[in-house]
mmCIF file of C-alpha atoms in Angstrom:
data_model
loop_
_atom_site.group_PDB
_atom_site.id
_atom_site.type_symbol
_atom_site.label_atom_id
_atom_site.label_comp_id
_atom_site.label_asym_id
_atom_site.label_seq_id
_atom_site.Cartn_x
_atom_site.Cartn_y
_atom_site.Cartn_z
ATOM 1 C CA MET A 1 -83.937 -30.337 -19.539
ATOM 2 C CA ASN A 2 -81.716 -31.042 -16.552
ATOM 3 C CA GLU A 3 -83.584 -28.349 -14.694
ATOM 4 C CA LEU A 4 -86.865 -30.131 -15.341
ATOM 5 C CA PHE A 5 -85.492 -33.391 -13.923
ATOM 6 C CA LEU A 6 -84.209 -31.524 -10.895
ATOM 7 C CA ILE A 7 -87.588 -29.952 -10.185
ATOM 8 C CA LEU A 8 -89.603 -33.118 -10.794
ATOM 9 C CA GLY A 9 -87.193 -35.211 -8.733
ATOM 10 C CA MET A 10 -87.223 -32.774 -5.820
ATOM 11 C CA MET A 11 -90.988 -32.543 -6.084
ATOM 12 C CA ALA A 12 -91.335 -36.333 -5.914
ATOM 13 C CA VAL A 13 -89.060 -36.891 -2.903
ATOM 14 C CA THR A 14 -90.548 -33.937 -1.031
ATOM 15 C CA PHE A 15 -94.072 -35.223 -1.579
ATOM 16 C CA ILE A 16 -92.994 -38.723 -0.529
ATOM 17 C CA GLY A 17 -91.759 -37.260 2.760
ATOM 18 C CA ARG A 18 -95.041 -35.500 3.426
ATOM 19 C CA TYR A 19 -98.091 -37.220 2.058
ATOM 20 C CA PRO A 20 -97.874 -41.009 2.699
ATOM 21 C CA VAL A 21 -97.350 -40.709 6.441
ATOM 22 C CA LEU A 22 -100.074 -38.097 6.748
ATOM 23 C CA ALA A 23 -102.535 -40.297 4.888
ATOM 24 C CA LEU A 24 -101.623 -43.631 6.447
ATOM 25 C CA ILE A 25 -100.816 -43.070 10.090
ATOM 26 C CA GLY A 26 -104.411 -42.820 11.235
ATOM 27 C CA ARG A 27 -105.553 -45.875 9.279
ATOM 28 C CA PHE A 28 -103.621 -48.465 11.254
ATOM 29 C CA ASN A 29 -104.050 -49.479 14.843
ATOM 30 C CA MET A 30 -100.779 -48.496 16.370
ATOM 31 C CA PRO A 31 -99.493 -49.157 19.862
ATOM 32 C CA ASP A 32 -100.241 -46.495 22.411
ATOM 33 C CA SER A 33 -96.526 -45.781 22.795
ATOM 34 C CA ILE A 34 -96.389 -44.408 19.227
ATOM 35 C CA TYR A 35 -99.096 -41.897 20.030
ATOM 36 C CA ARG A 36 -97.325 -40.945 23.259
ATOM 37 C CA ALA A 37 -94.095 -40.436 21.307
ATOM 38 C CA LEU A 38 -95.917 -38.299 18.746
ATOM 39 C CA SER A 39 -97.254 -36.044 21.509
ATOM 40 C CA TYR A 40 -93.656 -34.877 22.024
ATOM 41 C CA VAL A 41 -93.111 -33.974 18.356
ATOM 42 C CA PRO A 42 -94.269 -30.321 18.504
ATOM 43 C CA VAL A 43 -92.105 -29.439 21.521
ATOM 44 C CA ALA A 44 -89.099 -31.446 20.308
ATOM 45 C CA VAL A 45 -89.056 -30.106 16.747
ATOM 46 C CA LEU A 46 -90.003 -26.485 17.366
ATOM 47 C CA THR A 47 -87.453 -26.233 20.199
ATOM 48 C CA ALA A 48 -84.804 -27.826 17.992
ATOM 49 C CA ILE A 49 -85.489 -25.174 15.333
ATOM 50 C CA SER A 50 -85.702 -22.180 17.688
ATOM 51 C CA VAL A 51 -82.869 -22.684 20.188
ATOM 52 C CA PRO A 52 -80.022 -22.676 17.623
ATOM 53 C CA GLU A 53 -81.567 -19.565 16.027
ATOM 54 C CA MET A 54 -81.307 -17.880 19.430
ATOM 55 C CA LEU A 55 -77.878 -19.097 20.521
ATOM 56 C CA LEU A 56 -76.051 -19.309 17.181
ATOM 57 C CA PRO A 57 -77.518 -16.561 15.006
ATOM 58 C CA SER A 58 -74.371 -16.365 12.901
ATOM 59 C CA GLY A 59 -73.046 -19.880 13.285
ATOM 60 C CA ASP A 60 -71.078 -19.485 16.521
ATOM 61 C CA ILE A 61 -72.448 -19.677 20.052
ATOM 62 C CA SER A 62 -73.048 -16.167 21.343
ATOM 63 C CA LEU A 63 -74.161 -15.655 24.963
ATOM 64 C CA ASN A 64 -73.554 -11.885 24.976
ATOM 65 C CA PRO A 65 -76.130 -9.164 25.510
ATOM 66 C CA THR A 66 -75.178 -8.034 22.004
ATOM 67 C CA ASN A 67 -76.933 -11.137 20.686
ATOM 68 C CA VAL A 68 -80.300 -9.620 19.795
ATOM 69 C CA HIS A 69 -81.760 -13.020 18.945
ATOM 70 C CA LEU A 70 -80.929 -14.380 22.385
ATOM 71 C CA ILE A 71 -82.300 -11.390 24.321
ATOM 72 C CA SER A 72 -85.585 -11.215 22.436
ATOM 73 C CA GLY A 73 -85.933 -15.000 22.504
ATOM 74 C CA VAL A 74 -85.558 -15.064 26.291
ATOM 75 C CA VAL A 75 -88.111 -12.246 26.599
ATOM 76 C CA ALA A 76 -90.467 -14.221 24.339
ATOM 77 C CA ILE A 77 -90.049 -17.343 26.500
ATOM 78 C CA PHE A 78 -90.924 -15.378 29.657
ATOM 79 C CA VAL A 79 -93.928 -13.718 28.021
ATOM 80 C CA ALA A 80 -95.158 -17.061 26.672
ATOM 81 C CA TRP A 81 -94.686 -18.768 30.029
ATOM 82 C CA PHE A 82 -96.549 -16.183 32.076
ATOM 83 C CA THR A 83 -99.237 -15.044 29.639
ATOM 84 C CA ARG A 84 -99.712 -18.228 27.522
ATOM 85 C CA SER A 85 -100.672 -15.794 24.769
ATOM 86 C CA LEU A 86 -99.216 -16.327 21.303
ATOM 87 C CA PHE A 87 -100.182 -12.817 20.263
ATOM 88 C CA LEU A 88 -98.431 -11.110 23.199
ATOM 89 C CA THR A 89 -95.380 -13.340 22.730
ATOM 90 C CA ILE A 90 -94.996 -12.284 19.105
ATOM 91 C CA ILE A 91 -95.645 -8.584 19.773
ATOM 92 C CA LEU A 92 -93.356 -8.292 22.803
ATOM 93 C CA GLY A 93 -90.716 -10.620 21.337
ATOM 94 C CA MET A 94 -90.458 -8.669 18.084
ATOM 95 C CA SER A 95 -90.659 -5.296 19.895
ATOM 96 C CA THR A 96 -87.721 -6.367 22.043
ATOM 97 C CA PHE A 97 -85.896 -7.524 18.915
ATOM 98 C CA PHE A 98 -86.235 -4.183 17.117
ATOM 99 C CA ALA A 99 -85.760 -2.040 20.256
ATOM 100 C CA TRP A 100 -82.653 -3.928 21.371
ATOM 101 C CA ARG A 101 -81.098 -3.781 17.942
ATOM 102 C CA PHE A 102 -81.858 -0.065 17.739
ATOM 103 C CA LEU A 103 -80.194 0.483 21.147
ATOM 104 C CA LEU A 104 -77.120 -1.462 20.055
ATOM 105 C CA LEU A 105 -76.794 0.662 16.923
ATOM 106 C CA THR A 106 -76.955 3.971 18.783
ATOM 107 C CA MET B 1 -101.458 -24.743 34.680
ATOM 108 C CA ARG B 2 -102.913 -23.942 31.311
ATOM 109 C CA LYS B 3 -105.661 -21.431 30.832
ATOM 110 C CA GLU B 4 -108.503 -22.988 28.890
ATOM 111 C CA HIS B 5 -111.577 -21.485 27.419
ATOM 112 C CA LYS B 6 -114.462 -23.422 28.812
ATOM 113 C CA GLY B 7 -116.143 -23.834 25.439
ATOM 114 C CA LYS B 8 -118.316 -20.779 25.765
ATOM 115 C CA GLU B 9 -117.336 -19.440 22.373
ATOM 116 C CA ALA B 10 -119.091 -20.933 19.377
ATOM 117 C CA ILE B 11 -116.971 -23.387 17.396
ATOM 118 C CA PRO B 12 -116.124 -21.697 14.066
ATOM 119 C CA LYS B 13 -117.617 -22.989 10.849
ATOM 120 C CA ARG B 14 -115.555 -23.937 7.770
ATOM 121 C CA LYS B 15 -114.986 -20.399 6.582
ATOM 122 C CA GLY B 16 -114.245 -19.192 10.095
ATOM 123 C CA GLU B 17 -111.636 -21.934 10.565
ATOM 124 C CA PHE B 18 -110.081 -21.115 7.184
ATOM 125 C CA VAL B 19 -109.825 -17.402 7.972
ATOM 126 C CA ASN B 20 -108.477 -18.071 11.470
ATOM 127 C CA GLY B 21 -105.862 -20.431 10.072
ATOM 128 C CA ALA B 22 -104.678 -17.825 7.598
ATOM 129 C CA LYS B 23 -104.755 -15.082 10.228
ATOM 130 C CA ASP B 24 -102.830 -17.080 12.820
ATOM 131 C CA THR B 25 -100.140 -17.801 10.209
ATOM 132 C CA LEU B 26 -99.631 -14.108 9.459
ATOM 133 C CA PRO B 27 -96.525 -13.631 11.633
ATOM 134 C CA LEU B 28 -94.960 -16.666 9.931
ATOM 135 C CA VAL B 29 -95.966 -15.306 6.527
ATOM 136 C CA MET B 30 -94.150 -12.072 7.414
ATOM 137 C CA GLY B 31 -91.161 -14.071 8.576
ATOM 138 C CA ALA B 32 -91.008 -15.988 5.299
ATOM 139 C CA ILE B 33 -91.033 -12.851 3.105
ATOM 140 C CA PRO B 34 -87.297 -12.117 3.292
ATOM 141 C CA PHE B 35 -86.479 -15.796 2.690
ATOM 142 C CA GLY B 36 -88.712 -15.962 -0.368
ATOM 143 C CA ILE B 37 -87.261 -12.803 -1.857
ATOM 144 C CA VAL B 38 -83.673 -13.842 -1.185
ATOM 145 C CA PHE B 39 -84.424 -17.273 -2.666
ATOM 146 C CA GLY B 40 -85.778 -15.792 -5.887
ATOM 147 C CA ALA B 41 -82.855 -13.400 -6.182
ATOM 148 C CA VAL B 42 -80.146 -15.960 -5.444
ATOM 149 C CA ALA B 43 -81.663 -18.755 -7.562
ATOM 150 C CA VAL B 44 -81.556 -16.781 -10.799
ATOM 151 C CA THR B 45 -77.962 -15.731 -10.192
ATOM 152 C CA THR B 46 -76.851 -19.339 -9.677
ATOM 153 C CA GLY B 47 -77.876 -20.113 -13.236
ATOM 154 C CA LEU B 48 -81.397 -21.382 -12.708
ATOM 155 C CA SER B 49 -83.890 -19.995 -15.217
ATOM 156 C CA SER B 50 -86.743 -17.804 -13.992
ATOM 157 C CA TRP B 51 -89.199 -20.571 -14.833
ATOM 158 C CA GLY B 52 -87.066 -23.124 -13.028
ATOM 159 C CA THR B 53 -87.033 -20.907 -9.964
ATOM 160 C CA VAL B 54 -90.800 -20.472 -10.052
ATOM 161 C CA GLY B 55 -91.102 -24.229 -10.631
ATOM 162 C CA LEU B 56 -89.088 -25.022 -7.504
ATOM 163 C CA SER B 57 -91.212 -22.750 -5.349
ATOM 164 C CA SER B 58 -94.551 -23.847 -6.758
ATOM 165 C CA LEU B 59 -93.968 -27.597 -7.258
ATOM 166 C CA VAL B 60 -91.443 -28.500 -4.571
ATOM 167 C CA TYR B 61 -92.447 -25.851 -2.033
ATOM 168 C CA ALA B 62 -89.852 -26.541 0.670
ATOM 169 C CA GLY B 63 -87.850 -23.489 1.710
ATOM 170 C CA SER B 64 -84.700 -24.969 3.211
ATOM 171 C CA ALA B 65 -84.486 -27.719 0.587
ATOM 172 C CA GLN B 66 -84.809 -25.111 -2.177
ATOM 173 C CA PHE B 67 -81.987 -23.020 -0.696
ATOM 174 C CA ILE B 68 -79.675 -25.979 -0.229
ATOM 175 C CA ALA B 69 -80.512 -27.282 -3.716
ATOM 176 C CA ILE B 70 -79.561 -24.054 -5.493
ATOM 177 C CA GLY B 71 -76.386 -23.962 -3.412
ATOM 178 C CA LEU B 72 -75.495 -27.468 -4.559
ATOM 179 C CA VAL B 73 -76.420 -26.729 -8.184
ATOM 180 C CA ALA B 74 -74.100 -23.723 -8.084
ATOM 181 C CA GLN B 75 -71.302 -26.010 -6.904
ATOM 182 C CA GLY B 76 -71.943 -28.312 -9.857
ATOM 183 C CA VAL B 77 -73.310 -31.209 -7.793
ATOM 184 C CA THR B 78 -75.140 -33.827 -9.893
ATOM 185 C CA THR B 79 -78.929 -33.759 -10.106
ATOM 186 C CA GLY B 80 -79.276 -37.162 -8.455
ATOM 187 C CA LEU B 81 -77.305 -36.093 -5.411
ATOM 188 C CA VAL B 82 -79.323 -32.878 -5.079
ATOM 189 C CA ILE B 83 -82.526 -34.924 -5.115
ATOM 190 C CA LEU B 84 -81.136 -37.327 -2.511
ATOM 191 C CA THR B 85 -80.116 -34.394 -0.307
ATOM 192 C CA THR B 86 -83.619 -32.974 -0.646
ATOM 193 C CA LEU B 87 -85.019 -36.249 0.669
ATOM 194 C CA VAL B 88 -82.776 -36.051 3.736
ATOM 195 C CA ILE B 89 -83.536 -32.377 4.432
ATOM 196 C CA ASN B 90 -87.255 -33.084 4.281
ATOM 197 C CA LEU B 91 -87.234 -36.121 6.576
ATOM 198 C CA ARG B 92 -88.611 -33.893 9.311
ATOM 199 C CA HIS B 93 -91.832 -33.557 7.320
ATOM 200 C CA ALA B 94 -92.521 -37.248 7.982
ATOM 201 C CA LEU B 95 -92.419 -36.448 11.688
ATOM 202 C CA TYR B 96 -94.894 -33.592 11.201
ATOM 203 C CA ALA B 97 -97.092 -35.793 9.040
ATOM 204 C CA ALA B 98 -97.145 -38.516 11.699
ATOM 205 C CA SER B 99 -98.029 -35.971 14.353
ATOM 206 C CA LEU B 100 -100.872 -34.368 12.344
ATOM 207 C CA GLY B 101 -102.020 -37.498 10.514
ATOM 208 C CA ALA B 102 -103.180 -39.025 13.781
ATOM 209 C CA TYR B 103 -105.987 -36.456 13.703
ATOM 210 C CA MET B 104 -106.898 -37.006 10.039
ATOM 211 C CA LYS B 105 -108.377 -40.483 9.990
ATOM 212 C CA HIS B 106 -111.683 -39.220 8.648
ATOM 213 C CA LEU B 107 -110.317 -37.113 5.760
ATOM 214 C CA PRO B 108 -110.727 -38.262 2.139
ATOM 215 C CA GLN B 109 -107.831 -38.291 -0.342
ATOM 216 C CA ARG B 110 -108.915 -35.069 -2.007
ATOM 217 C CA TRP B 111 -108.014 -33.394 1.296
ATOM 218 C CA LEU B 112 -104.989 -35.473 2.252
ATOM 219 C CA VAL B 113 -103.112 -34.929 -1.029
ATOM 220 C CA PRO B 114 -103.139 -31.113 -0.956
ATOM 221 C CA LEU B 115 -102.699 -30.918 2.833
ATOM 222 C CA GLY B 116 -99.713 -33.245 2.505
ATOM 223 C CA PHE B 117 -98.230 -31.191 -0.315
ATOM 224 C CA TRP B 118 -98.593 -27.975 1.714
ATOM 225 C CA LEU B 119 -97.012 -29.279 4.927
ATOM 226 C CA THR B 120 -94.232 -26.953 6.119
ATOM 227 C CA ASP B 121 -92.564 -26.122 9.432
ATOM 228 C CA GLU B 122 -94.776 -23.076 9.764
ATOM 229 C CA THR B 123 -98.099 -24.661 8.899
ATOM 230 C CA TYR B 124 -97.256 -27.631 11.118
ATOM 231 C CA ALA B 125 -96.614 -25.355 14.097
ATOM 232 C CA VAL B 126 -99.855 -23.438 13.617
ATOM 233 C CA ALA B 127 -102.020 -26.444 12.735
ATOM 234 C CA ILE B 128 -100.874 -28.745 15.546
ATOM 235 C CA ARG B 129 -101.747 -25.992 18.008
ATOM 236 C CA ARG B 130 -105.287 -25.988 16.602
ATOM 237 C CA TYR B 131 -105.547 -29.783 16.523
ATOM 238 C CA VAL B 132 -104.614 -30.231 20.189
ATOM 239 C CA SER B 133 -107.006 -27.500 21.379
ATOM 240 C CA LYS B 134 -109.806 -28.992 23.404
ATOM 241 C CA ASP B 135 -112.876 -28.141 21.324
ATOM 242 C CA ASN B 136 -113.932 -30.927 18.974
ATOM 243 C CA SER B 137 -114.609 -28.857 15.865
ATOM 244 C CA PRO B 138 -115.034 -31.160 12.856
ATOM 245 C CA HIS B 139 -113.541 -28.481 10.586
ATOM 246 C CA LYS B 140 -109.978 -28.193 11.882
ATOM 247 C CA HIS B 141 -108.657 -29.230 8.464
ATOM 248 C CA TRP B 142 -110.106 -25.974 7.128
ATOM 249 C CA TYR B 143 -107.895 -24.148 9.617
ATOM 250 C CA TYR B 144 -104.896 -26.118 8.298
ATOM 251 C CA LEU B 145 -105.958 -25.255 4.730
ATOM 252 C CA GLY B 146 -106.154 -21.536 5.575
ATOM 253 C CA SER B 147 -102.671 -21.617 7.053
ATOM 254 C CA ALA B 148 -101.294 -23.627 4.128
ATOM 255 C CA ILE B 149 -102.722 -21.364 1.437
ATOM 256 C CA ALA B 150 -101.503 -18.223 3.200
ATOM 257 C CA MET B 151 -97.967 -19.631 3.334
ATOM 258 C CA TYR B 152 -98.085 -20.998 -0.214
ATOM 259 C CA VAL B 153 -99.410 -17.884 -1.950
ATOM 260 C CA ASN B 154 -96.960 -15.726 -0.025
ATOM 261 C CA TRP B 155 -94.033 -17.992 -0.977
ATOM 262 C CA GLN B 156 -94.930 -17.784 -4.685
ATOM 263 C CA LEU B 157 -95.306 -13.998 -4.613
ATOM 264 C CA CYS B 158 -92.032 -13.537 -2.750
ATOM 265 C CA THR B 159 -90.180 -15.823 -5.160
ATOM 266 C CA VAL B 160 -91.379 -13.741 -8.117
ATOM 267 C CA VAL B 161 -90.554 -10.480 -6.343
ATOM 268 C CA GLY B 162 -87.091 -11.891 -5.627
ATOM 269 C CA ILE B 163 -86.530 -12.856 -9.268
ATOM 270 C CA VAL B 164 -87.633 -9.451 -10.523
ATOM 271 C CA ALA B 165 -86.323 -7.076 -7.904
ATOM 272 C CA GLY B 166 -84.183 -9.113 -5.511
ATOM 273 C CA TYR B 167 -81.140 -6.956 -5.288
ATOM 274 C CA GLN B 168 -82.985 -3.688 -4.839
ATOM 275 C CA LEU B 169 -84.615 -5.215 -1.779
ATOM 276 C CA GLN B 170 -81.405 -6.190 0.022
ATOM 277 C CA ASN B 171 -82.059 -3.817 2.936
ATOM 278 C CA PHE B 172 -85.589 -5.067 3.308
ATOM 279 C CA ALA B 173 -84.369 -8.637 3.545
ATOM 280 C CA GLU B 174 -81.996 -7.660 6.355
ATOM 281 C CA LEU B 175 -84.713 -5.960 8.379
ATOM 282 C CA GLY B 176 -84.978 -8.933 10.748
ATOM 283 C CA LEU B 177 -88.528 -9.983 9.889
ATOM 284 C CA ASP B 178 -87.310 -13.563 9.640
ATOM 285 C CA TYR B 179 -86.942 -13.588 13.426
ATOM 286 C CA ALA B 180 -90.752 -13.529 13.644
ATOM 287 C CA MET B 181 -90.611 -17.266 12.972
ATOM 288 C CA VAL B 182 -88.591 -17.897 16.125
ATOM 289 C CA VAL B 183 -90.777 -15.836 18.481
ATOM 290 C CA THR B 184 -93.884 -17.451 16.969
ATOM 291 C CA PHE B 185 -92.459 -20.920 17.497
ATOM 292 C CA ILE B 186 -91.612 -19.945 21.085
ATOM 293 C CA GLY B 187 -95.159 -18.703 21.636
ATOM 294 C CA ILE B 188 -96.530 -21.988 20.296
ATOM 295 C CA THR B 189 -94.089 -24.298 22.090
ATOM 296 C CA VAL B 190 -94.021 -22.887 25.609
ATOM 297 C CA PRO B 191 -97.738 -23.492 26.375
ATOM 298 C CA PHE B 192 -97.202 -27.171 25.447
ATOM 299 C CA ILE B 193 -94.777 -27.443 28.369
ATOM 300 C CA THR B 194 -97.180 -28.314 31.177
ATOM 301 C CA ASN B 195 -95.296 -31.144 32.869
ATOM 302 C CA TRP B 196 -91.803 -32.475 33.580
ATOM 303 C CA PRO B 197 -91.526 -34.843 30.600
ATOM 304 C CA MET B 198 -92.318 -31.996 28.171
ATOM 305 C CA LEU B 199 -89.791 -29.706 29.879
ATOM 306 C CA ILE B 200 -87.078 -32.365 29.733
ATOM 307 C CA CYS B 201 -87.999 -33.041 26.093
ATOM 308 C CA ALA B 202 -87.535 -29.341 25.271
ATOM 309 C CA LEU B 203 -84.226 -29.086 27.152
ATOM 310 C CA ALA B 204 -82.868 -32.250 25.533
ATOM 311 C CA ALA B 205 -83.975 -31.255 22.031
ATOM 312 C CA GLY B 206 -82.674 -27.686 22.402
ATOM 313 C CA THR B 207 -79.289 -28.777 23.763
ATOM 314 C CA THR B 208 -78.854 -31.470 21.120
ATOM 315 C CA ALA B 209 -79.830 -29.050 18.356
ATOM 316 C CA VAL B 210 -77.120 -26.622 19.471
ATOM 317 C CA LEU B 211 -74.514 -29.391 19.751
ATOM 318 C CA CYS B 212 -75.488 -30.762 16.315
ATOM 319 C CA SER B 213 -75.809 -27.404 14.595
ATOM 320 C CA ALA B 214 -72.847 -28.173 12.354
ATOM 321 C CA VAL B 215 -74.389 -31.400 11.055
ATOM 322 C CA PRO B 216 -75.332 -30.758 7.410
ATOM 323 C CA ASN B 217 -78.718 -31.021 5.670
ATOM 324 C CA ARG B 218 -80.807 -30.326 8.751
ATOM 325 C CA MET B 219 -79.965 -33.737 10.147
ATOM 326 C CA GLY B 220 -79.067 -32.001 13.426
ATOM 327 C CA LEU B 221 -82.733 -31.086 13.692
ATOM 328 C CA MET B 222 -83.818 -34.698 13.193
ATOM 329 C CA ILE B 223 -81.290 -35.992 15.723
ATOM 330 C CA ALA B 224 -82.383 -33.352 18.239
ATOM 331 C CA ALA B 225 -86.064 -34.163 17.717
ATOM 332 C CA VAL B 226 -85.520 -37.884 18.243
ATOM 333 C CA ILE B 227 -83.386 -37.293 21.371
ATOM 334 C CA GLY B 228 -86.025 -34.882 22.704
ATOM 335 C CA ILE B 229 -88.858 -37.361 22.151
ATOM 336 C CA ALA B 230 -86.846 -40.167 23.756
ATOM 337 C CA ALA B 231 -85.923 -38.003 26.751
ATOM 338 C CA GLY B 232 -89.552 -37.018 27.285
ATOM 339 C CA MET B 233 -90.728 -40.617 27.132
ATOM 340 C CA ILE B 234 -88.032 -41.823 29.521
ATOM 341 C CA VAL B 235 -88.962 -39.206 32.108
ATOM 342 C CA GLU B 236 -92.637 -40.038 31.588
ATOM 343 C CA CYS B 237 -91.982 -43.706 32.391
ATOM 344 C CA TRP B 238 -90.017 -42.705 35.464
ATOM 345 C CA ILE B 239 -92.652 -40.511 37.031
ATOM 346 C CA ARG B 240 -95.658 -42.360 35.688
ATOM 347 C CA PRO B 241 -96.966 -43.583 39.091
ATOM 348 C CA LYS B 242 -97.111 -39.942 40.198
ATOM 349 C CA ALA B 243 -98.536 -38.681 36.918
ATOM 350 C CA ARG B 244 -101.410 -41.171 37.106
ATOM 351 C CA ASN B 245 -102.642 -39.603 40.336
ATOM 352 C CA LYS B 246 -102.886 -36.164 38.779
#
């Protein structure tokens, strides 16, 4: 029974965080500054997710070449910057990840 | 700075958008597989029933909140506090919803309810990339739907696989597929950085996220996002006279 409350409660608060804003934000006339702020959301959030994954893969800051996440992340940033191709970034980033880890193990 | 297609390709129809959305989410689907399997495996060992575990994945559908919730349940934290924590962890969804919702003025409720329910980090990243692209396809919500369904179906399957066979798949989970999320996010983010304010926004958000990495319940992410947005807007105001002449 407790489990049911847990699931329904989590379902409700999660939906409340997602749906109302999605449905309402376009319906009001909002100041231009809000829209300008929102244009920074993708870069701000995705960077805030990715950078700690690169620098602190196991919870502590690691700037060593043994940090596979950091090396392949930096490669991915370079590939993305120069090619602007999502596909190449994923392929070369993940190839670096697996190759570098393989090299470290041997 | 940015390479643009000059609109020579035909704008995809509904089905085309749907398929493209699912296809473009594939690396993130791969990245979510180990998480889903580990979630299913861990949840049932923390005392949650199999049905409860499936219920969390199918009705709540929020990866990090699900993980943190089963961790708290295992520690004997009360249900109310777990629900409150879930609310805090998922605050970032409101930011995604605000960002995407600006493009969804025309959509009826029968679209907004499911699209809202299916909003995740991954689908946000893929969908916002489609929404900001220059063509004015009226079917971009089909692209979002394709991405959302790919992520959702995969998450359900992985949860079940985790419940049934979690511990036999330990090596698979440690393969490193989860890193696909990071390189995908990098590939999506970097092309957004076409001017100084965006670059400063990224640097500020990244630095803050590292400094706040110990803040619990993903609040570090929220703090970093807000600081990044503020930094970008401040720089924009500073250089605006120059930017206008561009």
